[in-house]
mmCIF file of C-alpha atoms in Angstrom:
data_model
loop_
_atom_site.group_PDB
_atom_site.id
_atom_site.type_symbol
_atom_site.label_atom_id
_atom_site.label_comp_id
_atom_site.label_asym_id
_atom_site.label_seq_id
_atom_site.Cartn_x
_atom_site.Cartn_y
_atom_site.Cartn_z
ATOM 1 C CA MET A 1 0.000 0.000 0.000
ATOM 2 C CA ILE A 2 1.357 3.458 -0.977
ATOM 3 C CA GLU A 3 1.187 6.192 1.634
ATOM 4 C CA VAL A 4 0.280 9.635 0.294
ATOM 5 C CA SER A 5 0.887 12.623 2.564
ATOM 6 C CA GLY A 6 -0.564 15.525 0.619
ATOM 7 C CA PRO A 7 -1.235 16.832 -2.884
ATOM 8 C CA ASP A 8 2.439 17.467 -3.616
ATOM 9 C CA ARG A 9 3.281 13.854 -2.869
ATOM 10 C CA LEU A 10 0.419 12.674 -5.075
ATOM 11 C CA ASP A 11 1.625 14.914 -7.899
ATOM 12 C CA ASP A 12 5.113 13.426 -7.581
ATOM 13 C CA LEU A 13 3.749 9.884 -7.734
ATOM 14 C CA LEU A 14 1.651 10.625 -10.805
ATOM 15 C CA LYS A 15 4.575 12.336 -12.503
ATOM 16 C CA ASP A 16 6.847 9.353 -11.864
ATOM 17 C CA TYR A 17 4.177 6.959 -13.142
ATOM 18 C CA PHE A 18 3.298 8.753 -16.368
ATOM 19 C CA HIS A 19 6.742 10.234 -17.055
ATOM 20 C CA PRO A 20 9.314 7.604 -16.090
ATOM 21 C CA ARG A 21 12.923 8.650 -15.864
ATOM 22 C CA GLU A 22 15.017 8.340 -18.992
ATOM 23 C CA ALA A 23 17.244 5.318 -19.271
ATOM 24 C CA PRO A 24 20.974 5.935 -18.754
ATOM 25 C CA ALA A 25 22.747 7.057 -21.914
ATOM 26 C CA ASP A 26 25.052 4.032 -21.842
ATOM 27 C CA LEU A 27 22.303 1.454 -21.231
ATOM 28 C CA SER A 28 22.457 0.012 -24.763
ATOM 29 C CA ARG A 29 26.221 -0.332 -24.545
ATOM 30 C CA ARG A 30 25.972 -2.125 -21.211
ATOM 31 C CA VAL A 31 23.270 -4.491 -22.486
ATOM 32 C CA LEU A 32 25.280 -5.362 -25.594
ATOM 33 C CA SER A 33 28.426 -5.809 -23.514
ATOM 34 C CA ALA A 34 26.631 -8.205 -21.169
ATOM 35 C CA GLU A 35 25.232 -10.151 -24.124
ATOM 36 C CA ARG A 36 28.691 -10.473 -25.702
ATOM 37 C CA ALA A 37 30.084 -11.697 -22.379
ATOM 38 C CA THR A 38 27.367 -14.364 -22.234
ATOM 39 C CA VAL A 39 28.121 -15.516 -25.781
ATOM 40 C CA GLN A 40 31.839 -15.740 -24.988
ATOM 41 C CA GLU A 41 31.204 -17.644 -21.752
ATOM 42 C CA LEU A 42 29.036 -20.230 -23.517
ATOM 43 C CA ALA A 43 31.502 -20.540 -26.399
ATOM 44 C CA ARG A 44 34.249 -21.358 -23.885
ATOM 45 C CA LEU A 45 31.985 -23.942 -22.269
ATOM 46 C CA GLU A 46 31.321 -25.634 -25.611
ATOM 47 C CA LYS A 47 35.053 -26.018 -26.266
ATOM 48 C CA ARG A 48 35.660 -27.542 -22.820
ATOM 49 C CA LEU A 49 32.919 -30.164 -22.949
ATOM 50 C CA ALA A 50 33.661 -33.873 -23.088
ATOM 51 C CA ILE A 51 30.855 -36.372 -23.671
ATOM 52 C CA GLN A 52 30.561 -40.039 -22.768
ATOM 53 C CA ALA A 53 27.822 -42.308 -24.119
ATOM 54 C CA THR A 54 26.660 -45.901 -24.072
ATOM 55 C CA PRO A 55 24.725 -47.571 -26.894
ATOM 56 C CA ARG A 56 21.574 -46.533 -24.985
ATOM 57 C CA GLY A 57 22.314 -42.819 -24.703
ATOM 58 C CA VAL A 58 24.499 -40.027 -23.342
ATOM 59 C CA CYS A 59 25.625 -40.873 -19.810
ATOM 60 C CA LEU A 60 28.190 -38.201 -18.879
ATOM 61 C CA ILE A 61 28.906 -34.573 -19.818
ATOM 62 C CA ARG A 62 31.770 -32.809 -18.102
ATOM 63 C CA ALA A 63 34.178 -29.921 -18.681
ATOM 64 C CA ALA A 64 37.081 -32.356 -18.436
ATOM 65 C CA LYS A 65 38.436 -35.406 -20.188
ATOM 66 C CA VAL A 66 36.300 -38.553 -20.087
ATOM 67 C CA GLU A 67 36.792 -41.973 -21.630
ATOM 68 C CA GLU A 68 36.047 -42.227 -25.324
ATOM 69 C CA PRO A 69 32.884 -44.218 -26.127
ATOM 70 C CA ALA A 70 33.785 -47.833 -26.769
ATOM 71 C CA SER A 71 31.261 -48.798 -29.444
ATOM 72 C CA ALA A 72 30.362 -47.244 -32.776
ATOM 73 C CA ALA A 73 26.772 -46.708 -31.597
ATOM 74 C CA ALA A 74 27.978 -44.893 -28.481
ATOM 75 C CA ARG A 75 30.368 -42.717 -30.493
ATOM 76 C CA ARG A 76 27.544 -41.804 -32.856
ATOM 77 C CA LEU A 77 25.344 -40.729 -29.934
ATOM 78 C CA ALA A 78 28.187 -38.731 -28.374
ATOM 79 C CA GLY A 79 28.726 -36.956 -31.690
ATOM 80 C CA GLN A 80 25.021 -36.256 -32.010
ATOM 81 C CA ALA A 81 24.975 -34.819 -28.490
ATOM 82 C CA ARG A 82 27.957 -32.582 -29.224
ATOM 83 C CA GLU A 83 26.279 -31.248 -32.361
ATOM 84 C CA GLN A 84 22.987 -30.540 -30.581
ATOM 85 C CA ILE A 85 24.683 -28.940 -27.565
ATOM 86 C CA GLY A 86 26.657 -26.674 -29.894
ATOM 87 C CA GLU A 87 23.459 -25.586 -31.646
ATOM 88 C CA TYR A 88 21.780 -25.012 -28.288
ATOM 89 C CA LEU A 89 24.639 -22.871 -26.960
ATOM 90 C CA ARG A 90 24.533 -20.770 -30.134
ATOM 91 C CA GLY A 91 20.782 -20.151 -29.785
ATOM 92 C CA GLN A 92 19.887 -22.435 -32.697
ATOM 93 C CA ARG A 93 18.126 -25.213 -30.761
ATOM 94 C CA ALA A 94 15.359 -25.258 -28.152
ATOM 95 C CA PHE A 95 15.213 -29.001 -27.434
ATOM 96 C CA PHE A 96 17.347 -32.156 -27.399
ATOM 97 C CA SER A 97 16.385 -35.323 -29.239
ATOM 98 C CA VAL A 98 19.496 -37.335 -28.348
ATOM 99 C CA PRO A 99 18.642 -40.000 -25.713
ATOM 100 C CA VAL A 100 20.239 -40.119 -22.269
ATOM 101 C CA ASP A 101 21.222 -43.186 -20.255
ATOM 102 C CA LEU A 102 20.485 -42.662 -16.559
ATOM 103 C CA SER A 103 20.689 -46.348 -15.659
ATOM 104 C CA GLY A 104 23.801 -45.736 -13.571
ATOM 105 C CA VAL A 105 22.265 -43.215 -11.148
ATOM 106 C CA PRO A 106 20.311 -44.029 -7.947
ATOM 107 C CA ASP A 107 16.513 -44.148 -8.131
ATOM 108 C CA PHE A 108 15.961 -40.920 -6.159
ATOM 109 C CA GLN A 109 18.360 -38.959 -8.335
ATOM 110 C CA ARG A 110 16.863 -40.396 -11.509
ATOM 111 C CA ARG A 111 13.412 -39.200 -10.431
ATOM 112 C CA VAL A 112 14.828 -35.742 -9.694
ATOM 113 C CA LEU A 113 16.487 -35.561 -13.108
ATOM 114 C CA GLU A 114 13.367 -36.737 -14.925
ATOM 115 C CA ALA A 115 11.361 -34.015 -13.170
ATOM 116 C CA ALA A 116 13.945 -31.415 -14.206
ATOM 117 C CA ARG A 117 13.626 -32.549 -17.823
ATOM 118 C CA ARG A 118 9.961 -31.554 -17.747
ATOM 119 C CA ILE A 119 10.737 -27.884 -17.069
ATOM 120 C CA PRO A 120 9.946 -26.048 -20.322
ATOM 121 C CA PHE A 121 12.659 -24.314 -22.304
ATOM 122 C CA GLY A 122 13.073 -20.719 -21.178
ATOM 123 C CA GLU A 123 11.391 -21.271 -17.811
ATOM 124 C CA ALA A 124 12.666 -22.019 -14.305
ATOM 125 C CA ARG A 125 11.377 -23.720 -11.164
ATOM 126 C CA PRO A 126 12.470 -23.703 -7.496
ATOM 127 C CA TYR A 127 14.057 -26.750 -5.893
ATOM 128 C CA ALA A 128 10.853 -27.161 -3.853
ATOM 129 C CA TRP A 129 8.889 -27.680 -7.079
ATOM 130 C CA ILE A 130 11.051 -30.677 -7.940
ATOM 131 C CA ALA A 131 10.678 -32.048 -4.412
ATOM 132 C CA GLU A 132 6.899 -31.839 -4.634
ATOM 133 C CA ARG A 133 6.786 -33.397 -8.100
ATOM 134 C CA ILE A 134 8.649 -36.504 -6.961
ATOM 135 C CA GLY A 135 6.551 -36.893 -3.811
ATOM 136 C CA HIS A 136 9.160 -35.719 -1.275
ATOM 137 C CA PRO A 137 8.166 -32.114 -0.455
ATOM 138 C CA HIS A 138 10.579 -31.869 2.478
ATOM 139 C CA ALA A 139 13.599 -33.194 0.565
ATOM 140 C CA VAL A 140 14.601 -29.846 -0.944
ATOM 141 C CA ARG A 141 18.234 -30.137 0.111
ATOM 142 C CA ALA A 142 18.468 -33.690 -1.230
ATOM 143 C CA VAL A 143 17.021 -32.463 -4.515
ATOM 144 C CA GLY A 144 19.739 -29.809 -4.701
ATOM 145 C CA THR A 145 22.404 -32.436 -4.073
ATOM 146 C CA ALA A 146 20.977 -34.715 -6.767
ATOM 147 C CA LEU A 147 20.934 -31.886 -9.299
ATOM 148 C CA GLY A 148 24.460 -30.873 -8.332
ATOM 149 C CA ARG A 149 25.590 -34.363 -9.327
ATOM 150 C CA ASN A 150 23.680 -34.365 -12.600
ATOM 151 C CA PRO A 151 25.728 -36.576 -14.952
ATOM 152 C CA VAL A 152 24.279 -35.009 -18.105
ATOM 153 C CA PRO A 153 23.862 -31.233 -17.560
ATOM 154 C CA LEU A 154 22.486 -29.137 -20.425
ATOM 155 C CA ILE A 155 20.527 -32.079 -21.845
ATOM 156 C CA VAL A 156 18.935 -32.594 -18.432
ATOM 157 C CA PRO A 157 18.433 -28.874 -17.676
ATOM 158 C CA CYS A 158 19.332 -28.574 -13.997
ATOM 159 C CA HIS A 159 20.244 -24.941 -14.743
ATOM 160 C CA ARG A 160 16.488 -24.237 -14.869
ATOM 161 C CA VAL A 161 16.177 -24.924 -11.132
ATOM 162 C CA TRP A 162 16.944 -22.225 -8.573
ATOM 163 C CA ARG A 163 16.351 -21.332 -4.958
ATOM 164 C CA SER A 164 12.920 -20.396 -3.615
ATOM 165 C CA ASP A 165 14.227 -16.945 -2.620
ATOM 166 C CA GLY A 166 15.075 -16.188 -6.247
ATOM 167 C CA GLY A 167 18.796 -16.903 -5.937
ATOM 168 C CA LEU A 168 20.396 -18.886 -8.727
ATOM 169 C CA GLY A 169 21.836 -21.604 -6.520
ATOM 170 C CA GLY A 170 24.894 -23.610 -7.498
ATOM 171 C CA TYR A 171 25.794 -25.108 -10.860
ATOM 172 C CA LEU A 172 28.355 -27.622 -12.048
ATOM 173 C CA PHE A 173 29.803 -25.226 -14.644
ATOM 174 C CA GLY A 174 29.611 -22.158 -12.390
ATOM 175 C CA VAL A 175 26.967 -19.612 -11.459
ATOM 176 C CA GLU A 176 27.886 -17.230 -14.301
ATOM 177 C CA CYS A 177 27.388 -20.027 -16.791
ATOM 178 C CA LYS A 178 24.008 -20.824 -15.218
ATOM 179 C CA ARG A 179 22.976 -17.192 -15.541
ATOM 180 C CA GLY A 180 24.184 -17.192 -19.142
ATOM 181 C CA LEU A 181 22.146 -20.283 -20.023
ATOM 182 C CA LEU A 182 18.983 -18.773 -18.579
ATOM 183 C CA GLU A 183 19.607 -15.543 -20.507
ATOM 184 C CA LEU A 184 20.264 -17.530 -23.678
ATOM 185 C CA GLU A 185 16.960 -19.363 -23.343
ATOM 186 C CA ARG A 186 15.092 -16.120 -22.775
ATOM 187 C CA ARG A 187 16.466 -14.807 -26.088
ATOM 188 C CA THR A 188 16.012 -17.988 -28.133
ATOM 189 C CA PRO A 189 12.627 -18.535 -29.828
ATOM 190 C CA VAL A 190 11.034 -21.903 -29.088
ATOM 191 C CA LEU A 191 8.873 -22.365 -32.181
ATOM 192 C CA GLU A 192 9.329 -21.509 -35.839
ATOM 193 C CA GLY A 193 7.056 -22.136 -38.781
ATOM 194 C CA CYS A 194 7.701 -22.435 -42.490
ATOM 195 C CA ALA A 195 5.422 -20.185 -44.536
ATOM 196 C CA SER A 196 5.603 -22.443 -47.601
ATOM 197 C CA THR A 197 4.868 -25.800 -45.919
ATOM 198 C CA ARG A 198 2.660 -24.375 -43.125
ATOM 199 C CA ILE A 199 4.439 -26.600 -40.588
ATOM 200 C CA VAL A 200 5.504 -25.374 -37.148
ATOM 201 C CA CYS A 201 8.578 -26.937 -35.506
ATOM 202 C CA ARG A 202 10.604 -26.592 -32.372
ATOM 203 C CA VAL A 203 13.746 -24.567 -33.052
ATOM 204 C CA GLY A 204 16.479 -27.071 -33.852
ATOM 205 C CA CYS A 205 14.295 -29.515 -35.779
ATOM 206 C CA VAL A 206 15.913 -30.999 -38.874
ATOM 207 C CA HIS A 207 13.245 -29.342 -41.031
ATOM 208 C CA GLY A 208 14.406 -25.920 -39.921
ATOM 209 C CA ARG A 209 17.835 -26.461 -41.466
ATOM 210 C CA HIS A 210 16.315 -26.319 -44.941
ATOM 211 C CA MET A 211 14.055 -23.342 -44.246
ATOM 212 C CA ARG A 212 14.752 -20.155 -46.177
ATOM 213 C CA PRO A 213 15.029 -17.074 -43.924
ATOM 214 C CA ASP A 214 12.196 -15.342 -45.783
ATOM 215 C CA ASN A 215 9.919 -18.324 -45.050
ATOM 216 C CA ARG A 216 10.650 -18.386 -41.321
ATOM 217 C CA VAL A 217 7.881 -17.311 -38.937
ATOM 218 C CA VAL A 218 8.377 -17.270 -35.154
ATOM 219 C CA PHE A 219 5.455 -18.307 -32.938
ATOM 220 C CA ALA A 220 4.859 -17.972 -29.210
ATOM 221 C CA SER A 221 2.790 -21.162 -28.972
ATOM 222 C CA VAL A 222 1.513 -24.090 -31.013
ATOM 223 C CA GLU A 223 -1.996 -22.738 -30.519
ATOM 224 C CA ASP A 224 -1.003 -19.454 -32.173
ATOM 225 C CA ALA A 225 0.476 -21.327 -35.121
ATOM 226 C CA CYS A 226 -2.574 -23.566 -35.547
ATOM 227 C CA SER A 227 -4.887 -20.555 -35.397
ATOM 228 C CA VAL A 228 -3.359 -19.240 -38.634
ATOM 229 C CA GLY A 229 -3.334 -22.559 -40.465
ATOM 230 C CA TYR A 230 -0.056 -24.218 -39.441
ATOM 231 C CA ARG A 231 0.167 -27.831 -38.292
ATOM 232 C CA PRO A 232 2.630 -29.344 -35.790
ATOM 233 C CA CYS A 233 5.677 -31.125 -37.185
ATOM 234 C CA LYS A 234 5.456 -34.916 -36.939
ATOM 235 C CA VAL A 235 9.211 -35.202 -36.313
ATOM 236 C CA CYS A 236 9.851 -32.840 -33.380
ATOM 237 C CA LYS A 237 6.215 -32.925 -32.150
ATOM 238 C CA PRO A 238 6.014 -29.408 -30.690
ATOM 239 C CA SER A 239 2.618 -30.071 -29.128
ATOM 240 C CA ALA A 240 3.968 -33.024 -27.106
#
């Protein structure tokens, strides 16, 4: 509730409301500088990543050396993951289709990670949300520990989980990287449609690679796309 102590105070409040102060002269420069710093941070992360896979899926992503996949199938999945992660970090992908193999993690952690995977691109949830989703509302700290040991960050988006007080919380690749990923997702469109085929896809779908720039239409939701005659892609299934 706003306290008003006379007509002068009311005039000041109305003036501030209808005539907001001008933005600082260097605001654009600072915004662009921060965006460049984010791009550089994520580019460094991409170069540092090492990926391990089994024939069933990606099982380990770290910013350090890991064992090379033993089988041809595992190497193919690791290569696919590297390609998709690179596209994601460059703002060219809003989802991952490469499978993950979580068979080596404990049951509680696997449930935590599966809940984290359901957080939509560009959104975030508190640790307590995960705890409630897996049926352990008082296990917030255990949820944080499980996410901190996430074997496949980025693909399983533990960076989309933060503290209930609004703080970012910890992250395997560092808090600045976590902030950068959240900023990246806020800037990256989730859906794009092709004006010639009238198909709407998730950004990163194979169909988008062949789309001419002048045919590209960005949508906020599948419902918006369908309302103007587009249909969901059968490959990336944006309505799923």
